[in-house]
mmCIF file of C-alpha atoms in Angstrom:
data_model
loop_
_atom_site.group_PDB
_atom_site.id
_atom_site.type_symbol
_atom_site.label_atom_id
_atom_site.label_comp_id
_atom_site.label_asym_id
_atom_site.label_seq_id
_atom_site.Cartn_x
_atom_site.Cartn_y
_atom_site.Cartn_z
ATOM 1 C CA MET A 1119 73.678 75.589 9.074
ATOM 2 C CA THR A 1120 72.678 72.466 7.113
ATOM 3 C CA GLU A 1121 73.852 70.162 9.902
ATOM 4 C CA ASN A 1122 71.827 72.069 12.428
ATOM 5 C CA LEU A 1123 68.664 71.900 10.344
ATOM 6 C CA THR A 1124 69.164 68.206 9.650
ATOM 7 C CA GLY A 1125 69.759 67.504 13.327
ATOM 8 C CA LEU A 1126 66.554 69.248 14.284
ATOM 9 C CA THR A 1127 64.618 67.341 11.632
ATOM 10 C CA GLU A 1128 65.969 64.032 12.930
ATOM 11 C CA TRP A 1129 65.254 64.976 16.521
ATOM 12 C CA PHE A 1130 61.567 65.608 15.748
ATOM 13 C CA GLN A 1131 61.267 61.901 14.839
ATOM 14 C CA THR A 1132 62.265 60.824 18.380
ATOM 15 C CA PRO A 1133 59.692 60.259 21.195
ATOM 16 C CA PRO A 1134 60.307 63.682 22.865
ATOM 17 C CA GLY A 1135 60.246 65.328 19.430
ATOM 18 C CA GLN A 1136 56.845 63.723 18.648
ATOM 19 C CA TYR A 1137 55.560 64.713 22.025
ATOM 20 C CA LEU A 1138 56.510 68.342 21.403
ATOM 21 C CA LEU A 1139 55.127 68.397 17.880
ATOM 22 C CA GLY A 1140 51.799 67.060 19.092
ATOM 23 C CA TRP A 1141 51.486 69.843 21.705
ATOM 24 C CA GLU A 1142 52.509 72.555 19.243
ATOM 25 C CA GLN A 1143 50.130 71.346 16.522
ATOM 26 C CA THR A 1144 47.222 71.675 18.904
ATOM 27 C CA GLN A 1145 48.257 75.171 19.903
ATOM 28 C CA PHE A 1146 48.673 76.331 16.288
ATOM 29 C CA ASP A 1147 45.289 74.946 15.340
ATOM 30 C CA LEU A 1148 43.632 76.847 18.188
ATOM 31 C CA ALA A 1149 45.519 80.089 17.509
ATOM 32 C CA VAL A 1150 44.943 80.413 13.742
ATOM 33 C CA ALA A 1151 41.435 79.021 13.456
ATOM 34 C CA ASP A 1152 39.691 82.343 13.925
ATOM 35 C CA LEU A 1153 42.187 84.622 12.233
ATOM 36 C CA PHE A 1154 40.818 86.105 9.008
ATOM 37 C CA GLY A 1155 42.399 87.764 6.005
ATOM 38 C CA TYR A 1156 43.715 86.835 2.588
ATOM 39 C CA ASN A 1157 47.398 85.839 2.842
ATOM 40 C CA ALA A 1158 49.103 83.617 5.396
ATOM 41 C CA MET A 1159 52.603 82.202 5.438
ATOM 42 C CA GLN A 1160 54.374 79.549 7.518
ATOM 43 C CA LEU A 1161 58.131 80.156 7.625
ATOM 44 C CA GLY A 1162 60.074 76.972 8.332
ATOM 45 C CA LEU A 1163 59.546 73.614 10.065
ATOM 46 C CA PRO A 1164 57.554 71.507 7.512
ATOM 47 C CA GLU A 1165 57.011 68.855 10.178
ATOM 48 C CA LEU A 1166 54.086 71.046 11.447
ATOM 49 C CA GLN A 1167 51.090 72.065 9.394
ATOM 50 C CA THR A 1168 50.487 75.250 11.307
ATOM 51 C CA LEU A 1169 47.966 76.666 8.854
ATOM 52 C CA GLN A 1170 45.742 73.632 8.372
ATOM 53 C CA ALA A 1171 42.981 75.041 10.667
ATOM 54 C CA ASN A 1172 43.126 78.510 9.067
ATOM 55 C CA ARG A 1173 40.526 79.585 6.445
ATOM 56 C CA MET A 1174 42.470 82.239 4.531
ATOM 57 C CA PRO A 1175 42.291 81.657 0.768
ATOM 58 C CA HIS A 1176 46.080 81.954 0.231
ATOM 59 C CA ARG A 1177 48.356 79.895 2.557
ATOM 60 C CA TRP A 1178 51.989 79.158 1.801
ATOM 61 C CA LEU A 1179 54.864 77.217 3.263
ATOM 62 C CA ALA A 1180 58.266 78.952 2.893
ATOM 63 C CA LEU A 1181 61.575 77.220 3.713
ATOM 64 C CA PRO A 1182 65.222 78.193 3.857
ATOM 65 C CA GLU A 1183 67.321 76.816 0.984
ATOM 66 C CA GLU A 1184 69.258 74.420 3.128
ATOM 67 C CA LEU A 1185 66.189 72.690 4.530
ATOM 68 C CA GLN A 1186 64.543 72.545 1.120
ATOM 69 C CA SER A 1187 67.615 70.756 -0.244
ATOM 70 C CA GLN A 1188 67.400 68.195 2.488
ATOM 71 C CA LEU A 1189 63.695 67.566 1.827
ATOM 72 C CA ALA A 1190 64.337 67.180 -1.863
ATOM 73 C CA GLN A 1191 67.029 64.603 -1.168
ATOM 74 C CA ASP A 1192 64.696 62.666 1.119
ATOM 75 C CA ALA A 1193 62.019 62.708 -1.606
ATOM 76 C CA ARG A 1194 64.454 61.282 -4.162
ATOM 77 C CA THR A 1195 65.628 58.494 -1.859
ATOM 78 C CA GLY A 1196 62.108 57.792 -0.533
ATOM 79 C CA ASP A 1197 63.188 58.425 3.092
ATOM 80 C CA SER A 1198 59.920 59.597 4.605
ATOM 81 C CA ASN A 1199 60.548 57.951 8.050
ATOM 82 C CA GLY A 1200 56.843 57.435 8.472
ATOM 83 C CA GLN A 1201 56.080 61.129 8.593
ATOM 84 C CA PRO A 1202 52.614 62.369 7.527
ATOM 85 C CA GLN A 1203 52.151 64.150 4.272
ATOM 86 C CA ARG A 1204 53.722 67.590 4.589
ATOM 87 C CA MET A 1205 52.280 70.857 3.255
ATOM 88 C CA ARG A 1206 53.521 71.663 -0.226
ATOM 89 C CA VAL A 1207 56.513 74.035 -0.324
ATOM 90 C CA ALA A 1208 55.555 77.141 -2.183
ATOM 91 C CA LEU A 1209 58.612 79.324 -1.652
ATOM 92 C CA VAL A 1210 62.309 78.929 -0.876
ATOM 93 C CA THR A 1211 63.659 82.134 0.632
ATOM 94 C CA ASP A 1212 65.825 83.744 3.304
ATOM 95 C CA ALA A 1213 63.860 84.503 6.403
ATOM 96 C CA ALA A 1214 65.788 87.731 6.912
ATOM 97 C CA ALA A 1215 64.936 89.039 3.407
ATOM 98 C CA LEU A 1216 61.377 88.088 2.470
ATOM 99 C CA PRO A 1217 60.354 88.721 -1.168
ATOM 100 C CA PHE A 1218 57.049 90.419 -0.337
ATOM 101 C CA PRO A 1219 56.072 94.079 -0.514
ATOM 102 C CA ALA A 1220 55.308 95.983 2.681
ATOM 103 C CA ALA A 1221 51.912 95.399 4.329
ATOM 104 C CA SER A 1222 51.016 92.389 2.109
ATOM 105 C CA LEU A 1223 50.509 89.498 4.539
ATOM 106 C CA ASP A 1224 47.774 89.033 7.187
ATOM 107 C CA LEU A 1225 49.441 86.228 9.168
ATOM 108 C CA VAL A 1226 52.997 84.927 9.576
ATOM 109 C CA VAL A 1227 53.783 81.820 11.564
ATOM 110 C CA LEU A 1228 57.336 81.213 12.931
ATOM 111 C CA PRO A 1229 57.661 77.634 14.420
ATOM 112 C CA HIS A 1230 61.166 77.583 15.849
ATOM 113 C CA THR A 1231 62.283 79.842 13.000
ATOM 114 C CA LEU A 1232 64.013 82.436 15.075
ATOM 115 C CA GLU A 1233 66.238 79.885 16.811
ATOM 116 C CA LEU A 1234 67.594 78.622 13.516
ATOM 117 C CA SER A 1235 68.251 82.090 12.066
ATOM 118 C CA ALA A 1236 71.648 83.732 12.159
ATOM 119 C CA ASP A 1237 69.921 87.115 12.779
ATOM 120 C CA PRO A 1238 66.597 86.524 14.526
ATOM 121 C CA HIS A 1239 65.994 90.201 15.171
ATOM 122 C CA GLN A 1240 66.272 90.934 11.430
ATOM 123 C CA VAL A 1241 63.739 88.162 10.768
ATOM 124 C CA LEU A 1242 61.281 89.879 13.133
ATOM 125 C CA ARG A 1243 61.901 93.207 11.387
ATOM 126 C CA GLU A 1244 61.074 91.583 8.073
ATOM 127 C CA VAL A 1245 57.915 90.093 9.513
ATOM 128 C CA GLU A 1246 56.854 93.511 10.844
ATOM 129 C CA ARG A 1247 57.490 94.984 7.410
ATOM 130 C CA VAL A 1248 55.402 92.489 5.364
ATOM 131 C CA LEU A 1249 52.492 92.345 7.877
ATOM 132 C CA VAL A 1250 49.463 94.559 7.361
ATOM 133 C CA PRO A 1251 48.360 96.763 10.309
ATOM 134 C CA GLU A 1252 46.614 94.617 12.851
ATOM 135 C CA GLY A 1253 48.234 91.532 11.243
ATOM 136 C CA ARG A 1254 49.440 88.735 13.518
ATOM 137 C CA VAL A 1255 52.593 86.765 14.005
ATOM 138 C CA VAL A 1256 52.579 83.438 15.818
ATOM 139 C CA ILE A 1257 55.857 82.234 17.318
ATOM 140 C CA SER A 1258 56.997 79.036 19.058
ATOM 141 C CA GLY A 1259 60.382 78.353 20.599
ATOM 142 C CA PHE A 1260 62.350 76.384 23.156
ATOM 143 C CA ASN A 1261 62.339 77.822 26.656
ATOM 144 C CA PRO A 1262 65.920 78.040 28.003
ATOM 145 C CA GLY A 1263 64.564 78.264 31.553
ATOM 146 C CA SER A 1264 62.821 74.855 31.419
ATOM 147 C CA LEU A 1265 64.079 71.424 32.515
ATOM 148 C CA TRP A 1266 64.901 70.658 28.904
ATOM 149 C CA GLY A 1267 66.685 73.986 28.471
ATOM 150 C CA LEU A 1268 68.722 73.614 31.672
ATOM 151 C CA ARG A 1269 69.849 70.134 30.659
ATOM 152 C CA GLN A 1270 70.822 71.433 27.256
ATOM 153 C CA GLY A 1271 72.741 74.356 28.691
ATOM 154 C CA ARG A 1272 74.607 72.085 31.153
ATOM 155 C CA ALA A 1273 75.637 69.722 28.288
ATOM 156 C CA ARG A 1274 76.845 72.671 26.179
ATOM 157 C CA LEU A 1275 78.833 74.047 29.070
ATOM 158 C CA SER A 1276 80.504 70.622 29.697
ATOM 159 C CA GLY A 1277 81.429 70.414 26.017
ATOM 160 C CA ARG A 1278 83.031 73.864 26.068
ATOM 161 C CA VAL A 1279 85.164 73.194 29.123
ATOM 162 C CA GLY A 1280 86.014 69.653 28.019
ATOM 163 C CA VAL A 1281 84.315 67.757 30.866
ATOM 164 C CA LEU A 1282 83.560 64.077 30.276
ATOM 165 C CA GLY A 1283 84.399 64.252 26.588
ATOM 166 C CA ARG A 1284 81.508 64.603 24.134
ATOM 167 C CA PRO A 1285 78.468 66.313 25.716
ATOM 168 C CA ASP A 1286 75.172 64.422 25.903
ATOM 169 C CA LEU A 1287 72.800 66.930 24.298
ATOM 170 C CA PHE A 1288 69.115 66.280 24.826
ATOM 171 C CA LEU A 1289 67.989 68.784 22.194
ATOM 172 C CA PRO A 1290 69.620 69.270 18.792
ATOM 173 C CA ASP A 1291 72.509 71.735 18.769
ATOM 174 C CA ALA A 1292 70.659 74.052 16.339
ATOM 175 C CA GLY A 1293 71.126 77.728 16.935
ATOM 176 C CA GLU A 1294 70.651 79.613 20.171
ATOM 177 C CA PHE A 1295 67.505 79.467 22.258
ATOM 178 C CA ILE A 1296 65.687 82.804 22.739
ATOM 179 C CA GLY A 1297 64.048 83.316 26.101
ATOM 180 C CA PRO A 1298 60.370 84.389 26.145
ATOM 181 C CA TRP A 1299 61.159 87.613 28.043
ATOM 182 C CA ARG A 1300 63.852 88.556 25.501
ATOM 183 C CA LEU A 1301 61.367 87.897 22.735
ATOM 184 C CA ARG A 1302 58.821 90.162 24.388
ATOM 185 C CA ASP A 1303 61.324 93.011 24.430
ATOM 186 C CA TRP A 1304 62.045 92.546 20.746
ATOM 187 C CA LEU A 1305 58.339 92.533 19.868
ATOM 188 C CA ARG A 1306 57.764 95.655 21.920
ATOM 189 C CA LEU A 1307 60.543 97.505 20.101
ATOM 190 C CA LEU A 1308 58.897 96.622 16.791
ATOM 191 C CA SER A 1309 55.481 97.946 17.856
ATOM 192 C CA PHE A 1310 53.999 94.487 18.361
ATOM 193 C CA GLU A 1311 51.502 93.912 21.152
ATOM 194 C CA VAL A 1312 51.513 90.418 22.720
ATOM 195 C CA GLU A 1313 47.927 89.180 22.480
ATOM 196 C CA SER A 1314 48.490 85.843 24.253
ATOM 197 C CA ASP A 1315 51.238 83.564 25.419
ATOM 198 C CA ARG A 1316 51.452 80.164 27.032
ATOM 199 C CA PHE A 1317 53.947 77.452 27.977
ATOM 200 C CA GLY A 1318 53.694 73.650 27.508
ATOM 201 C CA CYS A 1319 55.540 70.301 27.674
ATOM 202 C CA TYR A 1320 56.383 69.982 31.354
ATOM 203 C CA ARG A 1321 57.546 66.368 31.314
ATOM 204 C CA PRO A 1322 61.246 65.750 32.218
ATOM 205 C CA ALA A 1323 63.923 65.409 29.602
ATOM 206 C CA MET A 1324 63.424 61.677 28.914
ATOM 207 C CA LYS A 1325 64.423 60.031 25.646
ATOM 208 C CA THR A 1326 62.091 57.004 25.706
ATOM 209 C CA ASP A 1327 58.356 56.988 25.098
ATOM 210 C CA LYS A 1328 57.887 54.732 28.184
ATOM 211 C CA TRP A 1329 59.117 57.294 30.678
ATOM 212 C CA LEU A 1330 57.436 60.181 28.843
ATOM 213 C CA GLN A 1331 54.089 58.361 29.240
ATOM 214 C CA ARG A 1332 54.841 57.678 32.953
ATOM 215 C CA THR A 1333 55.367 61.353 33.651
ATOM 216 C CA ALA A 1334 52.288 62.554 31.664
ATOM 217 C CA TRP A 1335 50.711 63.790 34.939
ATOM 218 C CA MET A 1336 53.387 66.569 35.041
ATOM 219 C CA ASP A 1337 51.677 68.335 32.161
ATOM 220 C CA ARG A 1338 48.640 69.091 34.334
ATOM 221 C CA ALA A 1339 50.660 69.816 37.429
ATOM 222 C CA GLY A 1340 53.172 72.020 35.594
ATOM 223 C CA ALA A 1341 50.421 74.118 33.923
ATOM 224 C CA ARG A 1342 49.031 74.860 37.391
ATOM 225 C CA TRP A 1343 52.029 75.123 39.698
ATOM 226 C CA TRP A 1344 55.040 76.201 37.545
ATOM 227 C CA PRO A 1345 53.549 77.458 34.253
ATOM 228 C CA ILE A 1346 56.584 79.471 33.078
ATOM 229 C CA PHE A 1347 58.929 76.479 33.121
ATOM 230 C CA GLY A 1348 57.439 74.606 30.167
ATOM 231 C CA ALA A 1349 59.879 73.269 27.629
ATOM 232 C CA VAL A 1350 58.360 75.347 24.820
ATOM 233 C CA TYR A 1351 56.562 78.702 24.688
ATOM 234 C CA PHE A 1352 53.885 79.954 22.334
ATOM 235 C CA VAL A 1353 53.288 83.674 21.543
ATOM 236 C CA VAL A 1354 50.667 85.458 19.479
ATOM 237 C CA ALA A 1355 51.380 89.138 18.756
ATOM 238 C CA VAL A 1356 49.547 91.905 16.861
ATOM 239 C CA LYS A 1357 51.179 94.607 14.738
ATOM 240 C CA ARG A 1358 49.990 97.988 16.028
ATOM 241 C CA VAL A 1359 50.276 101.177 13.975
ATOM 242 C CA ARG A 1360 49.966 104.459 15.831
ATOM 243 C CA GLY A 1361 47.496 106.960 14.534
ATOM 244 C CA MET A 1362 45.628 104.394 12.423
ATOM 245 C CA ARG A 1363 41.850 104.193 12.700
ATOM 246 C CA LEU A 1364 40.001 101.117 11.538
ATOM 247 C CA LEU A 1365 36.962 101.847 9.402
ATOM 248 C CA GLY A 1366 33.818 99.780 9.230
ATOM 249 C CA PRO A 1367 32.615 98.098 6.004
ATOM 250 C CA ALA A 1368 31.544 100.453 3.230
ATOM 251 C CA TRP A 1369 28.185 98.675 2.743
ATOM 252 C CA LYS A 1370 27.019 99.363 6.267
ATOM 253 C CA PRO A 1371 24.189 101.951 5.999
ATOM 254 C CA ARG A 1372 24.776 105.260 7.717
ATOM 255 C CA ARG A 1373 22.382 106.320 10.380
ATOM 256 C CA VAL A 1374 20.782 109.659 9.502
ATOM 257 C CA ALA A 1375 19.582 111.845 12.353
ATOM 258 C CA THR A 1376 15.945 112.695 12.124
ATOM 259 C CA PRO A 1377 14.465 115.776 13.785
ATOM 260 C CA ALA A 1378 12.466 115.149 16.914
ATOM 261 C CA PRO A 1379 8.713 115.624 16.475
ATOM 262 C CA VAL A 1380 7.323 118.957 17.592
ATOM 263 C CA PRO A 1381 4.201 118.667 19.707
ATOM 264 C CA VAL A 1382 1.251 120.730 18.518
ATOM 265 C CA ALA A 1383 -1.155 122.085 21.152
ATOM 266 C CA ASN A 1384 -4.796 121.076 20.582
ATOM 267 C CA ARG A 1385 -7.197 123.958 20.278
ATOM 268 C CA ARG A 1386 -10.568 123.713 21.845
#
């Protein structure tokens, strides 16, 4: 597990990794800016500050123990690799066993967290447990049906059958990618309603910044002509509770019905 996490962290420092992080940071900023409540948590991926545009008073970054150990080692050796200042880690926990009571968080953000988990469905169950009714979960993940995902799948298949020796993986070999349609089924089973979803990063699987810049036009073309084949997907879902009725604020004055005036006939 540690090698997978370390490989993903190193990959995010490459040109395609920086390209993906830039797109995802913009999407997270837009998604969480107008979400209100008291408690928000980002679970995993410290390379992204997914809650920086959110205005909730309590915002935390939680990491798995393996990744926290790697970050601590980098801090001791001074190996920052030119990365921007990360959000302070507030909690080290297991994503499949969150130390929060039920219905205690208003927002949970999962940037590539499900792909790195040994039991992603259990992680979603924990998120559903700790979210308040009408709370939101924001998820990003690699799309296995994209150009990046197809190249990764072909390289993995070549490695399994022993073709051409060591496979040339474009993405880090960290966990298993979860398709957006499979994720939708999981969310539906847990009484989540998908509020919005989108795809992004349509440029080919190039490793150099030069070729990524030359194919920048594909982002506009892909969003219009083949939107579901983006390298990464982004989902916002709402926790729905059956039979619950939202009440308005207690300070709102109640409207009291007044009797209609009774006309009085004028006497002459």
